[in-house]
Short mmCIF file of C-alpha atoms in Angstrom, two decimals:
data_model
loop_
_atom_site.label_atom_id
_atom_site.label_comp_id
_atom_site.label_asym_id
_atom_site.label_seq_id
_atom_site.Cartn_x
_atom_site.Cartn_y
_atom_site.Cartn_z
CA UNK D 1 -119.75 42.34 124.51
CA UNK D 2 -120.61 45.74 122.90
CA UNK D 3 -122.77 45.95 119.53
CA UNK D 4 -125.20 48.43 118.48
CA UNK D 5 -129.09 48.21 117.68
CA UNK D 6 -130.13 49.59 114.16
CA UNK D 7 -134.00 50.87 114.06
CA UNK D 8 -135.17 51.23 110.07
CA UNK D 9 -137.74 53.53 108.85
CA UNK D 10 -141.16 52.31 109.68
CA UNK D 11 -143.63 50.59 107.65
CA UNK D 12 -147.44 50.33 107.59
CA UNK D 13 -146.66 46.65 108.48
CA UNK D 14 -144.24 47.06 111.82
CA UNK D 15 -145.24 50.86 112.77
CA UNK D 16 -146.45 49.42 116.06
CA UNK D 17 -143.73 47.01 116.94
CA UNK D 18 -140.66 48.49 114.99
CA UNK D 19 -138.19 45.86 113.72
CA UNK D 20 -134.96 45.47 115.36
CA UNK D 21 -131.31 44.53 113.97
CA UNK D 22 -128.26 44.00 116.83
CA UNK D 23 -125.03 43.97 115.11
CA UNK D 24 -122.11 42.27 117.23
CA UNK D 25 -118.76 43.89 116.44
CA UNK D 26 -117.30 43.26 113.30
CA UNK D 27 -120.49 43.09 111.88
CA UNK D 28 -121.69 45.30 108.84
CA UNK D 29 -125.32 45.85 107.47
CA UNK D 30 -125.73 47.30 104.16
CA UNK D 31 -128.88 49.16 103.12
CA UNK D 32 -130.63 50.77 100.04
CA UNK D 33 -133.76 50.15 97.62
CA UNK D 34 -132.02 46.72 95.72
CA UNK D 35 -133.34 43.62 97.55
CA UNK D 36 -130.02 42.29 97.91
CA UNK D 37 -128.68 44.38 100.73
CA UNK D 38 -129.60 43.64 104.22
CA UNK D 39 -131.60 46.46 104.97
CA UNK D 40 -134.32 46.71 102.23
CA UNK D 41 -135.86 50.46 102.04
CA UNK D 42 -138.03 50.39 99.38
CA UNK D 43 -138.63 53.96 98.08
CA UNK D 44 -137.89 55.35 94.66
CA UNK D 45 -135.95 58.05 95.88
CA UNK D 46 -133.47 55.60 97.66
CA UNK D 47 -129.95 54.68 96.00
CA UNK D 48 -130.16 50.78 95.13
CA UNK D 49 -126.96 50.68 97.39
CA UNK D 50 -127.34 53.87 99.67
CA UNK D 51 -124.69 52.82 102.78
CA UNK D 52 -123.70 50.62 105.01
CA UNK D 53 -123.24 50.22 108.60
CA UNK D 54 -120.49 48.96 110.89
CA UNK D 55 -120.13 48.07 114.70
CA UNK D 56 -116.80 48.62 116.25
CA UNK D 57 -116.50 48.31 119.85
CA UNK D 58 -118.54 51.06 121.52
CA UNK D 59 -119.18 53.48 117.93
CA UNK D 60 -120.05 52.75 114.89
CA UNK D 61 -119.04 53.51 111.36
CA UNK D 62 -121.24 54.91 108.50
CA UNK D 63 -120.51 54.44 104.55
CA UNK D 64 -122.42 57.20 101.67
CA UNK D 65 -122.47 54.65 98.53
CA UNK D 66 -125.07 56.86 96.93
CA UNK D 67 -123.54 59.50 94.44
CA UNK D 68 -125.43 62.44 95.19
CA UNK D 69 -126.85 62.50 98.53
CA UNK D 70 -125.45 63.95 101.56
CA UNK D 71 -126.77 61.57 104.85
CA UNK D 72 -127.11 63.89 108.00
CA UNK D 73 -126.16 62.19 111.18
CA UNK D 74 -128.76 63.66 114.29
CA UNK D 75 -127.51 63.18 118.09
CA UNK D 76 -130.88 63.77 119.19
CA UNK D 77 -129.33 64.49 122.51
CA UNK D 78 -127.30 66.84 121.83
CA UNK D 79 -129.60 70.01 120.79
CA UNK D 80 -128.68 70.25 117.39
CA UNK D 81 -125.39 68.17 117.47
CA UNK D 82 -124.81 66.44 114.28
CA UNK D 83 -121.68 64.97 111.36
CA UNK D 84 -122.59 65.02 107.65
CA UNK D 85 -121.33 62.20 105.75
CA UNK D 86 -120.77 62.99 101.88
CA UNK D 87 -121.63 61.21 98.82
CA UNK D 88 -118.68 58.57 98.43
CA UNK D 89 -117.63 58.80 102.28
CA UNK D 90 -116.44 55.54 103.34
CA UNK D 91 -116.08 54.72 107.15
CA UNK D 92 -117.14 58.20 109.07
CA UNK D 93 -116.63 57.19 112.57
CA UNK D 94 -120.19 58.18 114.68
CA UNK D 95 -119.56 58.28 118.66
CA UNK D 96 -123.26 58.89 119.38
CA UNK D 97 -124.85 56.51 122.00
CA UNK D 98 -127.90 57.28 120.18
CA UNK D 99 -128.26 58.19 116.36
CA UNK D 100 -130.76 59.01 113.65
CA UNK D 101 -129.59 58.94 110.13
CA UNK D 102 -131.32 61.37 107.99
CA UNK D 103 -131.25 60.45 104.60
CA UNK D 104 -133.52 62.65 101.95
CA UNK D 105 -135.56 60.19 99.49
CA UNK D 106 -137.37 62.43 96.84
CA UNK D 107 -138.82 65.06 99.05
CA UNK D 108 -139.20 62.66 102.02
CA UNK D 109 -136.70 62.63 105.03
CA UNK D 110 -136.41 59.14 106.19
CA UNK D 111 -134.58 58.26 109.07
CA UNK D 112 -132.83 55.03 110.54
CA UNK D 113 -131.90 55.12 114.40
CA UNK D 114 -129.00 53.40 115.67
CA UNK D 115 -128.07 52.82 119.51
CA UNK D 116 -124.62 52.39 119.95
CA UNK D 117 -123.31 51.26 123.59
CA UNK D 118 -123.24 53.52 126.68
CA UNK D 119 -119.52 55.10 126.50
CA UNK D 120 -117.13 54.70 129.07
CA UNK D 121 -115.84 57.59 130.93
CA UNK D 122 -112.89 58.11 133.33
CA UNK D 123 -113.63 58.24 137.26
CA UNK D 124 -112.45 61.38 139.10
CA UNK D 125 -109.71 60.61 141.13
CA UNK D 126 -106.25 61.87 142.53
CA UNK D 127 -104.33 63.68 139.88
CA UNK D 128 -101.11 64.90 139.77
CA UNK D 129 -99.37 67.56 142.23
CA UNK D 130 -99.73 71.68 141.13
CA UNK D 131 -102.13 74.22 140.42
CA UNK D 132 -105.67 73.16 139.43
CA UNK D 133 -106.42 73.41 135.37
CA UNK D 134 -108.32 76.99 135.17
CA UNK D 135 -111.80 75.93 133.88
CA UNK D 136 -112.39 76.60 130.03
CA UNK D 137 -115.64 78.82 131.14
CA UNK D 138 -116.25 80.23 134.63
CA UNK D 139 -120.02 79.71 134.95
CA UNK D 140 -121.88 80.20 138.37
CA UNK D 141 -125.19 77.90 138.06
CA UNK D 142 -126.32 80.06 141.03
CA UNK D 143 -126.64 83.32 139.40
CA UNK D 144 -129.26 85.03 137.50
CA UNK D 145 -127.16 85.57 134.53
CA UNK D 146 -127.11 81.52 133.99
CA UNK D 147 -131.06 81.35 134.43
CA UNK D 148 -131.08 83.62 131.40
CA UNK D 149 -128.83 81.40 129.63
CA UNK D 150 -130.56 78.01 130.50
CA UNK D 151 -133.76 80.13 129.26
CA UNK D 152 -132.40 80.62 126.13
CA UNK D 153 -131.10 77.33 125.76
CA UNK D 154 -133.91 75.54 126.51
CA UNK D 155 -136.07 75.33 123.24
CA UNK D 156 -133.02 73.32 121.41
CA UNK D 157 -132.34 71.14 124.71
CA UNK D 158 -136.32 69.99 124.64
CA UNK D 159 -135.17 68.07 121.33
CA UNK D 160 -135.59 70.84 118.63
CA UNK D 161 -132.37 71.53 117.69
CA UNK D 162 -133.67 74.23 115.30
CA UNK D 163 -136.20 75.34 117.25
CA UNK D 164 -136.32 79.83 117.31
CA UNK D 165 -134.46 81.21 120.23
CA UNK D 166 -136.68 82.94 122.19
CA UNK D 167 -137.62 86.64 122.50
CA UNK D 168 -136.39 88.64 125.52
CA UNK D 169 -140.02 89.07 126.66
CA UNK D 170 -140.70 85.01 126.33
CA UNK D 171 -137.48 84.69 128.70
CA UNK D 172 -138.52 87.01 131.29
CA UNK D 173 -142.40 85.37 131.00
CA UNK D 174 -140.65 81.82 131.28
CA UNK D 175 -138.13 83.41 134.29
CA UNK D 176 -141.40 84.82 136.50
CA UNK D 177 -141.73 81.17 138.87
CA UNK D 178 -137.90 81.76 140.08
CA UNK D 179 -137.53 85.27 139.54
CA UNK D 180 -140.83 87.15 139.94
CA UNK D 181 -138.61 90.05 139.54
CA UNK D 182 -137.13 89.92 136.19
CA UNK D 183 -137.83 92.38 133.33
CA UNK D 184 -136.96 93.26 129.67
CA UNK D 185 -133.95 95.21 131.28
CA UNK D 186 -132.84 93.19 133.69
CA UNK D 187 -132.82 90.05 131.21
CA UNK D 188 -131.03 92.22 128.21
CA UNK D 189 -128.64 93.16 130.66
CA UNK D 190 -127.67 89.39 131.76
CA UNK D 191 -127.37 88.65 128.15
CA UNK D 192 -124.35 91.89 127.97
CA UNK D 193 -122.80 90.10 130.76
CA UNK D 194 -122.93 87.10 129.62
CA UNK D 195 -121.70 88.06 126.50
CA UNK D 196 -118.67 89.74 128.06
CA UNK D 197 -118.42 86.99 130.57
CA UNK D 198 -117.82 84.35 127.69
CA UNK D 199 -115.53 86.40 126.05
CA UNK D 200 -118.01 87.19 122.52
CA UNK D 201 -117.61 90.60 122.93
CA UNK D 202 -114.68 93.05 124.68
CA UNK D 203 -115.99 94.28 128.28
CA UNK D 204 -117.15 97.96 128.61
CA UNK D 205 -114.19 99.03 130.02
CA UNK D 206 -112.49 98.31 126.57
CA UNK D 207 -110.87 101.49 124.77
CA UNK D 208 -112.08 99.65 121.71
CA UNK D 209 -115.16 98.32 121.78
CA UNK D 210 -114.78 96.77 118.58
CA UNK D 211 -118.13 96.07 116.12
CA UNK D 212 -121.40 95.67 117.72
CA UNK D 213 -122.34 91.51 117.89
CA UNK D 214 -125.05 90.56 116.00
CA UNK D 215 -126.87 87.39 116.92
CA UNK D 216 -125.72 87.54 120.17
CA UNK D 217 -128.45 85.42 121.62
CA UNK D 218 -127.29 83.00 118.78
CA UNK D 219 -123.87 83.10 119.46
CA UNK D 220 -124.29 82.46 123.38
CA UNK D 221 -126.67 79.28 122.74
CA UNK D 222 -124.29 77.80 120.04
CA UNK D 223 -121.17 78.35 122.42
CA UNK D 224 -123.35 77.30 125.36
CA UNK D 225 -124.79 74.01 123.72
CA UNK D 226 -121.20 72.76 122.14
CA UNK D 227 -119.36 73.21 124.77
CA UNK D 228 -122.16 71.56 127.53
CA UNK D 229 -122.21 74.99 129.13
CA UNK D 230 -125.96 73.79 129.49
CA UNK D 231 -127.55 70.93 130.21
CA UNK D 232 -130.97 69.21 130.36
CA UNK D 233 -130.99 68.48 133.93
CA UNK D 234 -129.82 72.56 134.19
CA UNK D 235 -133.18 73.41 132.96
CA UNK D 236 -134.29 72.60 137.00
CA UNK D 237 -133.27 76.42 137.32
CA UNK D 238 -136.31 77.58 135.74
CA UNK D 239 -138.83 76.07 137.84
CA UNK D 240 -137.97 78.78 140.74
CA UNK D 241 -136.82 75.28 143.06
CA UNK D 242 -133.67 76.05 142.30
CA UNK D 243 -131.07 79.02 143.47
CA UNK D 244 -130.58 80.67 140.45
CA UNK D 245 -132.56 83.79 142.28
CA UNK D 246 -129.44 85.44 143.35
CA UNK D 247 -128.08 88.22 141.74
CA UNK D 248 -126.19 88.32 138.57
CA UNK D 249 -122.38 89.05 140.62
#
């Protein structure tokens, strides 16, 4: 039987043993600073009816009832992943297994977690006959080029999912166990490739080269984290056990 498990903001009272709520499916919780709904937050910057929660199945549905406020939905999991849910928005289906709510209370950002259950995924087995699907990204986790990228990934994927990307010298500093090698120009020239490689800027070999990127280190994580290019269990390619000491090609 699926249901999901809502956390509320602490209080001096239950800040050791947080309080609990499982709602079954079907269920609905509503919360805001009114005693009357089921989840009392009391703090003057709080709507009297702020939202309300649903279970349904394996997600979970979130209702804005406050007029002004927009809630911000965190996957903590997801380096920066996240849905905002407008003032008035009824229903906004959340597939996180895990949540936090954001919800801004007169300068204060208090936040309720939810834990929805572990989705379901399809097994890998025989498909039909023909050519294999072309993948969306060719990425080698064997070559340099991706240490570079799991490098630069790796501040948001530690659970900061604003976290400053990090310099070019930090990256070759944080490459030294695996690649003892690596240097300001060998690490700028993995993030060109990579760039051309994932198709953010036209190769070299391009009559027109079209406008220099900016951001590119931005615009590689962003691409990299929403599309799982990277993952947390990647990061193992930065501790030199790995193989990602080959070269680049």
């Amino acid at each position: 039987m699926y249901s999901i498990i809502v956390v509320p903001p602490p209080t001096p009272e239950d800040r050791q043993h947080r309080t609990r709520i499982r709602l079954a499916p079907g269920d609905r919780l509503t919360f805001g600073r009114a005693p009357g709904n089921d989840l009392t937050i009391p703090h003057d910057g709080v709507s009297r009816r702020a939202g309300e929660l649903g279970a349904q199945g394996a997600f979970w549905i979130l209702s804005n009832l406050s007029a002004r406020q927009t809630y911000v939905v965190d996957n903590p999991e997801g380096a920066g992943e996240h849905i905002k849910v407008g003032p008035g928005r009824l229903d906004a289906p959340i597939p996180f297994e895990f949540s936090r709510i954001v919800l801004p209370a007169a300068g204060d950002l208090l936040t309720i977690e939810v834990w929805a259950p572990r989705h379901d995924y399809l097994r890998d087995g025989p498909g039909p006959d023909g050519d294999t699907t072309a993948p969306a990204f060719s990425v080698d986790r064997t070559k340099r080029y991706f240490a570079v990228l799991a490098a630069l990934c790796e501040p948001r994927l530690r659970g900061d999912p604003h976290a400053p990307l990090p310099t070019v010298d930090q990256v070759v500093d944080r490459l030294r166990p695996a690649w003892p090698a690596a240097s300001r120009t060998s690490v700028q020239w993995n993030i060109d490739y990579l760039a051309v490689k994932l198709r953010l800027k036209p190769g070299p070999e391009t009559a027109d080269t079209g406008p220099r990127l900016n951001g590119k280190k931005e615009s590689l994580v962003s691409l990299a984290l929403r599309f799982d290019l990277v993952r947390e269990d990647d990061l193992v390619v930065l501790s030199g056990s790995g193989s990602a000491s080959r070269a680049a090609r």
